[in-house]
Amino acid sequence: MDHKIIAHGNNHYEVELGHGNLHVYANPEIFQSFESRVYEMADNNLRIPRNVYMGYTPDAHVGVGTCIGTTAVWNMKDGIVSPSIVGVDIGCGMRVHTTSLRRSDIQDKAVRRALITAIEKYVPTNERTNSHYADIDIMNVVQYGLKGLPASYVPNERWLTHVEESAFQYDHAFLEHLPPKIRKNAQGQLGSLGSGNHFIEIQYLEVDEKHRELAAKWGLFDGQVVVMIHSGSRAWGAMVGREYNKVLKESMRLWGVSNPDPNLIYAPIASQEGQTYLNLMYSSLNFAVSNRHMIAFGIQEAFREVFGSGMETPVLYDLMHNYALKEFHRGQSMLVHRKGATRALPPKHFLNTPAYKETGHPALIPGSMGTSSYIMVGREEGLKNFYSICHGAGRTRSRRATKEMVTVDQFEQSLKVGSEDEVMVNHRSLETILDECPQAYKDVDQIIDSVVGASLADVVAKCKPMAAIKGI
């Protein structure tokens, strides 16, 4: 790599590229592993006018138009919005629910299998199967988020308050720009998981010694059973992304704007095209948070089927890692794009949701199948990366390459198949989800070490997997 590198210390590197500087947060081992293509993509991104800041988290890897693991910032008054730096699955994110159960309560494989079966009953995992919520008008959902759900689907107020955002406000008139078929395609998907890297995982916690007091404030304890959810905006967000990639690409052609990467699409925030995309993106964010909410609703019903009608699964937090949000930094309004990056605000930061204003909110970081996930909390020093941290482990190889290089036997060993500590899955054959094996991803412990070493966030608890439900 023929670029000047400034090592700031504490896992923070600044790479001088042809069209601007890229900040990278990674430990030395992860930093050395980055391929040249991630820097080529960063330089293409930095060609976009008036960029204020661009950074990579340690899980950064090649994506379409922009690397997953990117934080990119422009001023609201004269800046740019880019669907490519939001991502295709708009509003994709994480959610964790707690329980009163302990690891020993579900150590029996028969109990875990019963939970998997019950969850699949209430949460569709097959792309061709509709969810059970035909009585929910998705137009209310995309306009008003969680506030658009019927009261019968909101177990208590906590389900509305312990989320990054319960409803994103925007001009609903922009919905007229969408094709009529979007409603038909998305109607049966609310409360469904989706395929690829989306999952539901049953885990138990190991609380970090240095943060036991904070964990207790959040209601977390050693051995506690929790449920982690990873899903997004399904067909609604996918169609918004596809439609406005085409619209903005044609607009760039008419404006005479080009980029070496034809998949890197963008428009001025103040333009009609930019405003249309932003408003429709917010509709997708409303669908995404509501989708995860309804998945969690189905999971609570499943737990009640196994453990009794009094079973409660309180929400810990819900957040996104594919979006662009207006945020106030450096004394001015900025549009912060996070593509495969998680916001991790420190205690007392004004952007925290009120429920977590004093402590900072839980930042939810999944591992790969068979490896640990993490619950973290942001630090003040995270301001240097606009309070962005990783969103997971980050892929090291493509799905096709993974299937060619990794065997089912190796996957089984990773999941400890046959042992008492087996990570049980809902698929009869692991071959069908071989491309999601741990060998396809970076070492999540190295990723977390990079984030902690950069003083972006701290670990509050490690989440150890016991069962995983994947989409088909």
Coordinates of C-alpha atoms in Angstrom, one line a residue:
M1 CA 0.0 0.0 0.0
D2 CA 1.7 3.2 -1.2
H3 CA 0.0 5.7 1.1
K4 CA 1.4 7.7 4.0
I5 CA 0.1 6.3 7.3
I6 CA 0.0 8.3 10.4
A7 CA -0.1 6.2 13.5
H8 CA -1.9 8.2 16.2
G9 CA -1.6 5.3 18.8
N10 CA -4.3 3.4 20.6
N11 CA -5.4 1.5 17.4
H12 CA -6.0 4.7 15.5
Y13 CA -4.4 5.1 12.0
E14 CA -4.8 7.9 9.5
V15 CA -4.2 7.0 5.9
E16 CA -3.5 9.7 3.4
L17 CA -5.2 8.8 0.1
G18 CA -5.3 10.7 -3.2
H19 CA -8.5 12.6 -2.4
G20 CA -8.5 12.9 1.4
N21 CA -7.7 11.2 4.6
L22 CA -9.2 8.0 6.0
H23 CA -9.3 7.2 9.7
V24 CA -9.0 3.5 10.6
Y25 CA -9.6 2.1 14.0
A26 CA -8.0 -1.4 14.3
N27 CA -5.3 -3.2 16.2
P28 CA -2.1 -3.8 14.3
E29 CA -3.1 -7.4 13.3
I30 CA -6.4 -6.3 11.8
F31 CA -4.9 -3.2 10.2
Q32 CA -2.3 -5.2 8.4
S33 CA -5.1 -7.5 7.1
F34 CA -6.9 -4.9 5.1
E35 CA -6.7 -5.5 1.4
S36 CA -5.9 -2.7 -1.1
R37 CA -9.5 -2.6 -2.4
V38 CA -10.8 -1.2 0.8
Y39 CA -8.5 1.8 0.3
E40 CA -9.5 2.2 -3.3
M41 CA -13.1 2.3 -2.3
A42 CA -12.4 4.9 0.4
D43 CA -10.6 7.1 -2.1
N44 CA -13.5 6.9 -4.5
N45 CA -15.8 7.9 -1.6
L46 CA -13.5 10.8 -0.7
R47 CA -14.0 12.2 -4.3
I48 CA -17.5 13.1 -3.2
P49 CA -17.5 16.9 -2.7
R50 CA -17.4 18.6 0.8
N51 CA -16.7 15.5 2.8
V52 CA -16.2 16.4 6.5
Y53 CA -14.9 13.0 7.8
M54 CA -14.5 9.4 6.8
G55 CA -13.6 6.4 9.0
Y56 CA -13.4 2.6 9.0
T57 CA -14.2 0.4 12.0
P58 CA -12.1 -2.8 12.3
D59 CA -14.7 -5.0 10.7
A60 CA -14.5 -3.0 7.4
H61 CA -14.7 -5.1 4.2
V62 CA -15.5 -4.6 0.6
G63 CA -19.2 -3.8 -0.2
V64 CA -21.1 -2.3 -3.1
G65 CA -20.0 1.2 -3.7
T66 CA -18.7 1.6 -0.2
C67 CA -17.1 -0.7 2.4
I68 CA -19.3 -2.1 5.1
G69 CA -17.8 -0.6 8.3
T70 CA -17.9 3.0 7.0
T71 CA -18.7 6.2 8.8
A72 CA -18.9 9.2 6.4
V73 CA -20.1 12.7 7.3
W74 CA -21.3 15.8 5.5
N75 CA -22.7 19.1 6.7
M76 CA -26.5 19.3 6.3
K77 CA -26.4 22.8 4.8
D78 CA -24.3 22.0 1.7
G79 CA -23.6 18.3 2.0
I80 CA -24.3 15.0 0.2
V81 CA -26.5 12.0 0.9
S82 CA -25.5 8.6 -0.6
P83 CA -27.6 5.5 -0.8
S84 CA -24.4 3.6 -1.3
I85 CA -23.1 4.7 2.1
V86 CA -26.4 3.7 3.8
G87 CA -26.5 0.2 2.4
V88 CA -29.1 -1.9 0.6
D89 CA -30.8 -3.2 3.8
I90 CA -31.8 0.2 5.1
G91 CA -32.3 0.2 8.9
C92 CA -30.8 -3.2 9.4
G93 CA -29.9 -3.5 13.0
M94 CA -29.8 -5.3 16.3
R95 CA -32.1 -5.9 19.2
V96 CA -31.6 -7.7 22.5
H97 CA -34.3 -9.0 25.0
T98 CA -33.5 -10.2 28.5
T99 CA -35.2 -13.0 30.5
S100 CA -35.2 -14.1 34.1
L101 CA -33.8 -17.5 33.0
R102 CA -30.3 -18.8 33.7
R103 CA -28.1 -20.9 31.5
S104 CA -28.9 -24.0 33.5
D105 CA -32.6 -23.6 32.7
I106 CA -32.0 -24.2 29.0
Q107 CA -28.9 -26.4 29.1
D108 CA -31.0 -29.4 28.3
K109 CA -31.0 -29.9 24.5
A110 CA -34.6 -30.9 24.5
V111 CA -35.6 -27.5 26.0
R112 CA -33.5 -25.6 23.5
R113 CA -35.0 -27.7 20.6
A114 CA -38.5 -26.9 22.0
L115 CA -37.6 -23.1 22.0
I116 CA -36.3 -23.3 18.4
T117 CA -39.5 -25.0 17.2
A118 CA -41.7 -22.6 19.1
I119 CA -39.8 -19.5 17.7
E120 CA -40.2 -20.9 14.1
K121 CA -43.9 -21.2 14.8
Y122 CA -44.2 -17.5 15.6
V123 CA -41.4 -16.0 13.4
P124 CA -41.3 -16.9 9.7
T125 CA -37.8 -18.0 8.7
N126 CA -38.8 -19.0 5.1
E127 CA -38.7 -16.2 2.6
R128 CA -41.9 -17.5 1.0
T129 CA -43.9 -17.6 4.2
N130 CA -45.9 -14.5 5.3
S131 CA -46.0 -13.4 8.9
H132 CA -49.0 -13.7 11.2
Y133 CA -49.9 -10.0 11.4
A134 CA -52.3 -9.3 8.5
D135 CA -54.3 -7.0 10.8
I136 CA -51.4 -4.5 10.9
D137 CA -51.5 -1.8 8.3
I138 CA -47.9 -1.4 7.1
M139 CA -48.7 2.1 5.9
N140 CA -49.2 3.1 9.5
V141 CA -46.0 1.4 10.4
V142 CA -43.8 3.2 7.7
Q143 CA -45.4 6.5 8.6
Y144 CA -45.4 6.3 12.4
G145 CA -43.0 3.5 13.3
L146 CA -43.7 1.7 16.6
K147 CA -46.4 4.3 17.2
G148 CA -48.3 2.9 14.2
L149 CA -48.7 -0.6 15.7
P150 CA -52.0 -1.6 17.3
A151 CA -51.8 -1.4 21.1
S152 CA -52.3 -5.2 21.4
Y153 CA -48.8 -5.7 19.9
V154 CA -47.0 -3.4 22.4
P155 CA -46.6 -5.4 25.7
N156 CA -45.7 -2.4 27.8
E157 CA -44.2 1.1 27.5
R158 CA -40.7 -0.2 27.8
W159 CA -41.0 -1.6 24.3
L160 CA -41.4 2.0 23.0
T161 CA -38.8 3.7 25.2
H162 CA -35.8 1.4 25.2
V163 CA -35.0 1.8 21.5
E164 CA -32.7 4.1 19.5
E165 CA -35.8 5.7 17.9
S166 CA -39.4 4.6 18.1
A167 CA -40.6 6.7 15.1
F168 CA -38.7 8.7 12.5
Q169 CA -40.5 11.8 11.4
Y170 CA -40.6 12.8 7.8
D171 CA -42.8 14.3 5.1
H172 CA -45.3 11.4 4.2
A173 CA -46.1 13.0 0.9
F174 CA -42.9 11.5 -0.4
L175 CA -44.4 8.1 -0.2
E176 CA -46.2 8.9 -3.4
H177 CA -42.9 8.5 -5.3
L178 CA -42.9 4.8 -4.6
P179 CA -44.3 2.2 -6.9
P180 CA -47.7 0.7 -5.8
K181 CA -46.2 -2.8 -5.6
I182 CA -44.0 -2.0 -2.7
R183 CA -46.9 -2.2 -0.3
K184 CA -47.9 -5.6 -1.7
N185 CA -44.3 -7.0 -1.5
A186 CA -43.8 -5.8 2.1
Q187 CA -47.3 -6.5 3.6
G188 CA -46.6 -10.0 4.7
Q189 CA -43.1 -9.5 5.9
L190 CA -43.6 -7.5 9.1
G191 CA -42.2 -9.7 11.9
S192 CA -40.2 -12.0 9.6
L193 CA -36.5 -12.7 9.8
G194 CA -35.1 -12.7 6.3
S195 CA -32.2 -14.8 5.1
G196 CA -28.4 -14.2 4.7
N197 CA -26.7 -13.1 7.9
H198 CA -30.0 -12.3 9.7
F199 CA -30.6 -14.4 12.8
I200 CA -32.2 -15.0 16.2
E201 CA -29.8 -16.3 18.8
I202 CA -30.4 -17.5 22.3
Q203 CA -27.4 -16.7 24.5
Y204 CA -26.2 -16.5 28.0
L205 CA -24.1 -13.6 29.5
E206 CA -20.7 -13.3 31.1
V207 CA -20.6 -9.9 32.7
D208 CA -17.3 -7.9 32.5
E209 CA -15.7 -7.5 35.9
K210 CA -15.1 -3.8 35.4
H211 CA -18.7 -3.0 34.5
R212 CA -20.7 -5.1 37.0
E213 CA -22.4 -2.0 38.4
L214 CA -23.5 -0.8 35.0
A215 CA -24.6 -4.3 34.0
A216 CA -26.8 -4.4 37.1
K217 CA -28.3 -1.0 36.3
W218 CA -29.2 -2.5 32.9
G219 CA -30.7 -5.6 34.5
L220 CA -27.9 -8.0 33.4
F221 CA -26.3 -10.7 35.4
D222 CA -23.9 -13.7 34.9
G223 CA -25.5 -16.7 33.3
Q224 CA -28.6 -14.7 32.2
V225 CA -30.4 -16.0 29.1
V226 CA -30.9 -13.3 26.5
V227 CA -32.2 -13.2 22.9
M228 CA -30.4 -11.3 20.2
I229 CA -32.1 -10.4 16.9
H230 CA -30.5 -9.2 13.7
S231 CA -32.9 -8.1 10.9
G232 CA -33.8 -5.1 8.8
S233 CA -36.4 -3.4 6.6
R234 CA -37.1 -6.5 4.4
A235 CA -38.8 -5.8 1.0
W236 CA -39.7 -2.2 1.9
G237 CA -36.2 -1.0 2.4
A238 CA -34.8 -3.1 -0.5
M239 CA -37.2 -1.6 -2.9
V240 CA -36.6 2.0 -1.7
G241 CA -32.8 1.3 -2.1
R242 CA -33.2 -0.2 -5.6
E243 CA -35.6 2.5 -6.9
Y244 CA -33.5 5.4 -5.7
N245 CA -30.2 4.0 -6.7
K246 CA -31.6 4.1 -10.3
V247 CA -33.1 7.6 -9.9
L248 CA -30.0 9.1 -8.4
K249 CA -27.7 7.3 -10.9
E250 CA -29.7 8.9 -13.8
S251 CA -29.6 12.3 -12.1
M252 CA -25.8 12.0 -11.7
R253 CA -25.6 11.3 -15.5
L254 CA -27.8 14.4 -16.2
W255 CA -25.7 16.6 -13.9
G256 CA -22.5 15.4 -15.5
V257 CA -21.2 13.9 -12.2
S258 CA -19.2 10.7 -12.3
N259 CA -17.1 8.5 -10.1
P260 CA -14.6 5.7 -11.0
D261 CA -16.9 3.4 -9.1
P262 CA -20.3 3.2 -11.0
N263 CA -21.9 1.7 -7.9
L264 CA -21.2 4.8 -5.8
I265 CA -24.4 6.9 -6.0
Y266 CA -25.0 10.3 -4.4
A267 CA -26.8 13.6 -4.6
P268 CA -26.8 17.0 -2.8
I269 CA -28.9 16.9 0.4
A270 CA -30.7 20.0 -0.7
S271 CA -31.7 18.6 -4.2
Q272 CA -35.1 17.2 -4.9
E273 CA -33.6 13.8 -5.4
G274 CA -31.6 14.0 -2.2
Q275 CA -34.7 15.0 -0.2
T276 CA -36.8 12.3 -1.7
Y277 CA -34.3 9.6 -0.9
L278 CA -33.8 10.9 2.7
N279 CA -37.6 10.9 3.4
L280 CA -38.1 7.5 1.9
M281 CA -35.1 6.2 3.9
Y282 CA -36.8 7.3 7.1
S283 CA -39.9 5.3 6.1
S284 CA -37.6 2.3 5.8
L285 CA -36.1 2.9 9.2
N286 CA -39.7 2.9 10.6
F287 CA -40.3 -0.5 8.9
A288 CA -37.0 -1.9 10.2
V289 CA -37.5 -1.0 13.9
S290 CA -41.1 -2.3 13.7
N291 CA -40.0 -5.5 12.1
R292 CA -37.6 -6.3 14.8
H293 CA -40.2 -5.3 17.4
M294 CA -42.7 -7.8 15.9
I295 CA -40.0 -10.5 15.7
A296 CA -39.4 -10.0 19.4
F297 CA -43.2 -10.1 20.0
G298 CA -43.3 -13.5 18.4
I299 CA -40.3 -14.7 20.4
Q300 CA -42.0 -13.7 23.7
E301 CA -45.0 -15.8 22.6
A302 CA -42.6 -18.7 21.9
F303 CA -41.0 -18.4 25.3
R304 CA -44.4 -18.4 26.9
E305 CA -45.4 -21.5 25.1
V306 CA -42.3 -23.3 26.6
F307 CA -42.1 -21.7 30.0
G308 CA -45.6 -20.5 30.8
S309 CA -47.9 -17.6 30.1
G310 CA -46.2 -15.4 32.8
M311 CA -42.9 -15.4 31.0
E312 CA -41.7 -11.8 30.2
T313 CA -38.8 -10.9 27.8
P314 CA -38.1 -7.1 28.4
V315 CA -36.4 -5.2 25.7
L316 CA -32.8 -4.2 26.5
Y317 CA -32.3 -2.0 23.4
D318 CA -32.8 -1.8 19.6
L319 CA -30.5 0.0 17.3
M320 CA -29.5 0.2 13.6
H321 CA -26.2 0.0 11.7
N322 CA -27.3 1.0 8.1
Y323 CA -28.6 4.5 7.9
A324 CA -27.9 8.3 7.6
L325 CA -29.0 10.5 10.5
K326 CA -29.0 14.2 11.1
E327 CA -26.9 14.7 14.2
F328 CA -25.4 17.8 15.9
H329 CA -21.6 17.8 16.1
R330 CA -18.9 20.5 16.2
G331 CA -21.5 23.1 16.7
Q332 CA -23.5 22.3 13.5
S333 CA -26.0 19.9 11.9
M334 CA -24.4 17.1 10.1
L335 CA -25.6 14.0 8.1
V336 CA -23.8 11.0 9.6
H337 CA -23.8 7.9 7.3
R338 CA -23.2 4.6 9.0
K339 CA -22.9 1.6 6.7
G340 CA -22.3 -1.4 8.9
A341 CA -21.4 0.8 11.8
T342 CA -23.1 1.1 15.2
R343 CA -23.6 4.3 17.2
A344 CA -22.2 4.0 20.7
L345 CA -23.0 7.1 22.7
P346 CA -21.3 7.7 26.1
P347 CA -23.0 8.4 29.4
K348 CA -24.9 11.7 29.6
H349 CA -24.6 12.4 25.9
F350 CA -27.6 14.5 24.8
L351 CA -28.4 12.1 21.9
N352 CA -29.0 9.2 24.2
T353 CA -32.6 8.1 24.4
P354 CA -34.0 9.3 27.8
A355 CA -34.0 5.8 29.3
Y356 CA -30.2 5.6 28.9
K357 CA -29.3 9.3 29.3
E358 CA -27.3 8.7 32.5
T359 CA -25.5 5.5 31.7
G360 CA -25.2 5.5 27.9
H361 CA -27.1 3.0 25.9
P362 CA -26.2 -0.7 25.2
A363 CA -24.3 -1.0 21.9
L364 CA -25.1 -4.5 20.5
I365 CA -22.4 -6.2 18.5
P366 CA -23.0 -9.7 17.1
G367 CA -20.3 -12.3 16.4
S368 CA -20.5 -15.0 13.8
M369 CA -22.3 -18.3 14.3
G370 CA -20.7 -20.2 17.2
T371 CA -18.7 -17.2 18.5
S372 CA -19.4 -14.7 21.2
S373 CA -21.4 -11.5 20.7
Y374 CA -21.0 -8.4 22.8
I375 CA -22.9 -5.7 24.7
M376 CA -20.8 -2.5 24.9
V377 CA -21.1 1.1 26.0
G378 CA -19.7 4.1 24.3
R379 CA -16.9 6.3 25.6
E380 CA -16.3 10.1 25.4
E381 CA -13.3 9.5 23.2
G382 CA -15.6 8.0 20.6
L383 CA -16.3 11.5 19.3
K384 CA -13.2 11.2 17.1
N385 CA -15.2 8.6 15.0
F386 CA -18.5 10.4 15.5
Y387 CA -19.4 7.7 18.1
S388 CA -19.3 4.9 15.6
I389 CA -18.0 1.4 16.4
C390 CA -18.1 -1.9 14.6
H391 CA -21.3 -3.7 13.7
G392 CA -20.1 -7.3 13.9
A393 CA -17.1 -9.4 12.9
G394 CA -16.9 -8.5 9.2
R395 CA -16.6 -11.0 6.4
T396 CA -13.2 -12.2 5.3
R397 CA -14.3 -14.1 2.2
S398 CA -17.4 -14.2 0.0
R399 CA -20.2 -16.7 0.4
R400 CA -19.0 -18.7 -2.7
A401 CA -15.4 -18.8 -1.5
T402 CA -16.5 -19.9 1.9
K403 CA -18.5 -22.9 0.5
E404 CA -15.4 -23.9 -1.6
M405 CA -13.0 -23.7 1.3
V406 CA -14.9 -24.8 4.4
T407 CA -16.3 -28.3 5.0
V408 CA -19.5 -29.2 6.9
D409 CA -17.3 -31.1 9.4
Q410 CA -15.3 -27.9 10.2
F411 CA -18.6 -26.0 10.7
E412 CA -19.8 -28.8 13.0
Q413 CA -16.7 -28.5 15.1
S414 CA -17.2 -24.7 15.4
L415 CA -20.7 -25.3 16.7
K416 CA -19.5 -28.1 19.1
V417 CA -22.0 -30.5 17.5
G418 CA -22.6 -33.6 19.7
S419 CA -21.4 -32.0 22.9
E420 CA -23.5 -30.7 25.8
D421 CA -22.4 -27.2 24.8
E422 CA -23.5 -27.6 21.2
V423 CA -24.8 -24.4 19.5
M424 CA -28.1 -25.8 18.2
V425 CA -29.5 -24.5 15.0
N426 CA -32.9 -24.7 13.2
H427 CA -31.5 -26.2 10.0
R428 CA -31.6 -29.9 9.4
S429 CA -28.4 -29.6 7.3
L430 CA -25.6 -27.2 8.1
E431 CA -24.7 -27.3 4.4
T432 CA -27.6 -25.0 3.6
I433 CA -26.0 -22.2 5.8
L434 CA -22.3 -23.1 5.3
D435 CA -21.7 -19.6 4.0
E436 CA -22.5 -18.2 7.4
C437 CA -20.0 -20.3 9.3
P438 CA -17.4 -18.6 11.6
Q439 CA -14.6 -19.2 9.1
A440 CA -16.3 -16.7 6.7
Y441 CA -15.7 -13.9 9.2
K442 CA -12.9 -12.1 11.0
D443 CA -12.1 -13.0 14.6
V444 CA -14.7 -11.0 16.5
D445 CA -12.5 -11.0 19.6
Q446 CA -9.9 -9.1 17.6
I447 CA -12.5 -6.7 16.4
I448 CA -13.6 -6.0 20.0
D449 CA -10.0 -5.7 21.1
S450 CA -9.6 -3.0 18.3
V451 CA -12.6 -1.0 19.5
V452 CA -11.7 -1.2 23.2
G453 CA -8.0 -0.4 22.4
A454 CA -9.1 2.7 20.4
S455 CA -11.1 3.9 23.4
L456 CA -14.3 4.0 21.3
A457 CA -16.3 1.7 23.7
D458 CA -16.0 -0.8 26.5
V459 CA -17.4 -4.3 27.0
V460 CA -20.2 -4.6 29.5
A461 CA -21.0 -8.3 28.8
K462 CA -20.1 -11.1 26.5
C463 CA -23.0 -13.1 25.0
K464 CA -22.2 -16.8 24.5
P465 CA -24.4 -18.7 21.9
M466 CA -26.6 -21.6 22.9
A467 CA -29.0 -21.8 19.9
A468 CA -29.4 -20.0 16.6
I469 CA -32.3 -19.6 14.2
K470 CA -31.4 -18.6 10.6
G471 CA -33.6 -17.7 7.7
I472 CA -33.9 -19.9 4.6

